[in-house]
Amino acid sequence: MSHLPQIDYDTASQEVRAAHDEEVRLRGRMTNMKRTLLHSPAAHRIYAEWFTLRAELDPVLNDREIWIFSHAISKAAKSKIAITFFRRALISKGFNPDALELSRAEALLAAFGKAIVVDSNAVPTELWVKLKERYETKVLVDLVAFAGIMLATAVFNNVVEVDFDPELEAFAEGANPT
């Protein structure tokens, strides 16, 4: 059970309701994490910058690459909600997250995501060499910043023990999605 409650829309301040409504307008849904973050519209805005960085990376990294990178970060951080969110994304597009055949770029991104979480002070030099061969500096800056927000999301969910979103249940590790 979550250590912090989700907002109650009916009793929330106008600022919180406005932030809620804007999130639903932009993304079409509201997760339990976002309902919890909305106690602080500023915190919600900061975490929502994930979408801004995703848009910056879009011309270079496709959805599957981002999902694999984010999934690797989530797995290394042991964040059930984040893991399952990206499992759902992969499964919804016909990929089996338990049996992915990764391209060279995807394997590099997965290794980088895991390395960032395992020890951000010791990302292997050989990973950096390969990343610099493949991506421009701006992309790498955006990718590391994106990873930071992704890790912050995993940490928030883990520390608060945000209630698991029911719509993710079918996509959880060990579930049998149809």
CSV table of C-alpha atoms in Angstrom, one decimal:
chain,number,residue,atom,x,y,z
A,1,MET,CA,0.0,0.0,0.0
A,2,SER,CA,1.3,3.4,-0.9
A,3,HIS,CA,2.9,5.6,1.8
A,4,LEU,CA,1.3,8.7,0.2
A,5,PRO,CA,-2.2,9.0,-1.0
A,6,GLN,CA,-3.3,10.0,-4.5
A,7,ILE,CA,-5.1,13.3,-4.9
A,8,ASP,CA,-8.8,13.5,-4.5
A,9,TYR,CA,-9.9,15.4,-7.5
A,10,ASP,CA,-13.1,16.6,-6.0
A,11,THR,CA,-11.4,18.2,-3.0
A,12,ALA,CA,-8.2,19.2,-4.7
A,13,SER,CA,-7.2,22.9,-5.2
A,14,GLN,CA,-7.9,24.5,-8.5
A,15,GLU,CA,-4.2,24.4,-9.3
A,16,VAL,CA,-4.1,20.6,-8.8
A,17,ARG,CA,-7.3,20.1,-10.8
A,18,ALA,CA,-5.9,22.2,-13.6
A,19,ALA,CA,-2.6,20.2,-13.7
A,20,HIS,CA,-4.6,17.0,-13.6
A,21,ASP,CA,-6.9,18.1,-16.5
A,22,GLU,CA,-3.9,19.2,-18.6
A,23,GLU,CA,-2.1,15.8,-18.0
A,24,VAL,CA,-5.2,13.9,-19.2
A,25,ARG,CA,-5.6,16.3,-22.2
A,26,LEU,CA,-1.9,15.8,-23.2
A,27,ARG,CA,-1.5,12.1,-22.4
A,28,GLY,CA,-5.0,10.7,-22.4
A,29,ARG,CA,-4.7,9.0,-19.0
A,30,MET,CA,-3.7,9.4,-15.4
A,31,THR,CA,-1.5,6.9,-13.6
A,32,ASN,CA,-1.4,6.3,-9.9
A,33,MET,CA,2.1,7.8,-9.8
A,34,LYS,CA,0.9,11.0,-11.4
A,35,ARG,CA,-2.1,11.1,-9.1
A,36,THR,CA,0.3,11.0,-6.2
A,37,LEU,CA,2.8,13.5,-7.7
A,38,LEU,CA,0.0,16.0,-8.3
A,39,HIS,CA,0.0,16.8,-4.6
A,40,SER,CA,2.8,19.0,-5.9
A,41,PRO,CA,2.1,20.4,-9.4
A,42,ALA,CA,5.8,21.5,-9.5
A,43,ALA,CA,7.0,17.9,-8.9
A,44,HIS,CA,4.5,16.6,-11.4
A,45,ARG,CA,5.8,19.1,-14.0
A,46,ILE,CA,9.4,18.1,-13.4
A,47,TYR,CA,8.7,14.4,-13.8
A,48,ALA,CA,6.6,15.2,-16.9
A,49,GLU,CA,9.8,16.5,-18.6
A,50,TRP,CA,10.4,12.9,-19.4
A,51,PHE,CA,8.1,13.5,-22.4
A,52,THR,CA,10.0,16.6,-23.4
A,53,LEU,CA,13.3,14.7,-23.5
A,54,ARG,CA,11.6,11.8,-25.3
A,55,ALA,CA,10.5,14.3,-28.0
A,56,GLU,CA,14.1,15.5,-28.3
A,57,LEU,CA,15.4,12.0,-28.8
A,58,ASP,CA,12.6,11.0,-31.2
A,59,PRO,CA,14.4,11.8,-34.4
A,60,VAL,CA,17.3,9.6,-33.4
A,61,LEU,CA,15.8,6.9,-31.2
A,62,ASN,CA,12.6,5.0,-32.1
A,63,ASP,CA,10.0,3.9,-29.6
A,64,ARG,CA,11.3,0.4,-29.2
A,65,GLU,CA,14.8,1.7,-28.5
A,66,ILE,CA,13.5,4.1,-25.9
A,67,TRP,CA,11.3,1.4,-24.3
A,68,ILE,CA,14.3,-1.0,-24.2
A,69,PHE,CA,16.5,1.7,-22.6
A,70,SER,CA,13.8,2.6,-20.1
A,71,HIS,CA,13.0,-1.0,-19.3
A,72,ALA,CA,16.7,-1.7,-18.6
A,73,ILE,CA,16.8,1.3,-16.2
A,74,SER,CA,13.6,0.1,-14.6
A,75,LYS,CA,14.8,-3.5,-14.2
A,76,ALA,CA,18.1,-2.4,-12.7
A,77,ALA,CA,16.2,-0.1,-10.3
A,78,LYS,CA,13.8,-3.0,-9.4
A,79,SER,CA,10.8,-0.8,-10.1
A,80,LYS,CA,7.8,-3.1,-10.7
A,81,ILE,CA,5.6,-0.3,-12.0
A,82,ALA,CA,8.2,1.1,-14.4
A,83,ILE,CA,9.2,-2.4,-15.6
A,84,THR,CA,5.6,-3.3,-16.3
A,85,PHE,CA,4.8,0.1,-18.0
A,86,PHE,CA,7.5,-0.7,-20.6
A,87,ARG,CA,6.6,-4.3,-20.8
A,88,ARG,CA,3.1,-3.2,-21.7
A,89,ALA,CA,4.5,-0.8,-24.4
A,90,LEU,CA,6.5,-3.6,-25.9
A,91,ILE,CA,3.8,-6.2,-25.7
A,92,SER,CA,1.2,-3.8,-27.2
A,93,LYS,CA,3.4,-3.5,-30.3
A,94,GLY,CA,3.8,-7.3,-30.7
A,95,PHE,CA,7.2,-7.7,-29.0
A,96,ASN,CA,7.8,-10.3,-26.2
A,97,PRO,CA,9.9,-8.5,-23.6
A,98,ASP,CA,11.1,-11.8,-22.2
A,99,ALA,CA,12.5,-12.9,-25.6
A,100,LEU,CA,13.7,-9.8,-27.4
A,101,GLU,CA,16.3,-10.1,-30.1
A,102,LEU,CA,18.1,-6.8,-29.7
A,103,SER,CA,19.8,-4.9,-32.5
A,104,ARG,CA,23.3,-3.6,-31.8
A,105,ALA,CA,21.9,-0.2,-31.0
A,106,GLU,CA,19.3,-1.7,-28.6
A,107,ALA,CA,21.9,-3.8,-26.8
A,108,LEU,CA,24.1,-0.8,-26.4
A,109,LEU,CA,21.2,1.3,-25.0
A,110,ALA,CA,20.1,-1.6,-22.6
A,111,ALA,CA,23.7,-1.9,-21.4
A,112,PHE,CA,24.0,1.8,-20.9
A,113,GLY,CA,20.7,2.0,-19.0
A,114,LYS,CA,21.7,-0.8,-16.7
A,115,ALA,CA,25.2,0.7,-16.1
A,116,ILE,CA,23.7,4.0,-15.1
A,117,VAL,CA,21.7,2.4,-12.4
A,118,VAL,CA,24.3,-0.1,-11.2
A,119,ASP,CA,27.0,2.5,-10.7
A,120,SER,CA,26.7,5.9,-12.2
A,121,ASN,CA,30.3,6.6,-11.1
A,122,ALA,CA,31.6,3.7,-13.2
A,123,VAL,CA,29.9,3.5,-16.6
A,124,PRO,CA,32.4,1.5,-18.6
A,125,THR,CA,34.6,3.4,-20.9
A,126,GLU,CA,33.9,0.9,-23.7
A,127,LEU,CA,30.2,1.8,-23.5
A,128,TRP,CA,31.0,5.5,-23.8
A,129,VAL,CA,33.3,4.8,-26.8
A,130,LYS,CA,30.5,2.9,-28.6
A,131,LEU,CA,27.9,5.6,-27.6
A,132,LYS,CA,30.1,8.4,-29.0
A,133,GLU,CA,30.6,6.5,-32.2
A,134,ARG,CA,26.9,6.2,-32.7
A,135,TYR,CA,25.4,9.4,-31.3
A,136,GLU,CA,26.1,13.1,-31.3
A,137,THR,CA,26.9,15.0,-28.1
A,138,LYS,CA,23.4,16.6,-27.9
A,139,VAL,CA,21.8,13.2,-28.2
A,140,LEU,CA,24.0,11.8,-25.4
A,141,VAL,CA,23.2,14.8,-23.1
A,142,ASP,CA,19.5,14.2,-23.7
A,143,LEU,CA,19.9,10.5,-23.2
A,144,VAL,CA,21.6,10.9,-19.9
A,145,ALA,CA,19.1,13.5,-18.7
A,146,PHE,CA,16.3,11.2,-19.9
A,147,ALA,CA,17.9,8.3,-17.9
A,148,GLY,CA,18.0,10.6,-14.8
A,149,ILE,CA,14.3,11.3,-15.0
A,150,MET,CA,13.5,7.6,-15.8
A,151,LEU,CA,15.5,6.6,-12.7
A,152,ALA,CA,13.8,9.3,-10.6
A,153,THR,CA,10.5,7.9,-11.7
A,154,ALA,CA,11.6,4.4,-10.6
A,155,VAL,CA,12.9,5.7,-7.3
A,156,PHE,CA,9.6,7.7,-6.6
A,157,ASN,CA,7.5,4.6,-7.3
A,158,ASN,CA,9.8,2.4,-5.2
A,159,VAL,CA,10.2,4.7,-2.2
A,160,VAL,CA,6.5,5.8,-2.0
A,161,GLU,CA,5.3,2.2,-2.9
A,162,VAL,CA,2.8,3.7,-5.3
A,163,ASP,CA,-0.2,1.4,-5.8
A,164,PHE,CA,0.2,-0.7,-8.8
A,165,ASP,CA,-2.1,0.5,-11.7
A,166,PRO,CA,-4.7,-2.2,-12.3
A,167,GLU,CA,-4.4,-1.8,-16.1
A,168,LEU,CA,-0.8,-3.0,-15.9
A,169,GLU,CA,-1.6,-6.3,-14.1
A,170,ALA,CA,-1.9,-8.3,-17.4
A,171,PHE,CA,1.6,-7.1,-18.4
A,172,ALA,CA,3.5,-7.8,-15.2
A,173,GLU,CA,6.4,-10.2,-15.2
A,174,GLY,CA,5.0,-13.7,-14.9
A,175,ALA,CA,1.6,-12.7,-16.2
A,176,ASN,CA,0.3,-14.4,-19.3
A,177,PRO,CA,-0.8,-11.7,-21.7
A,178,THR,CA,-3.0,-12.8,-24.5
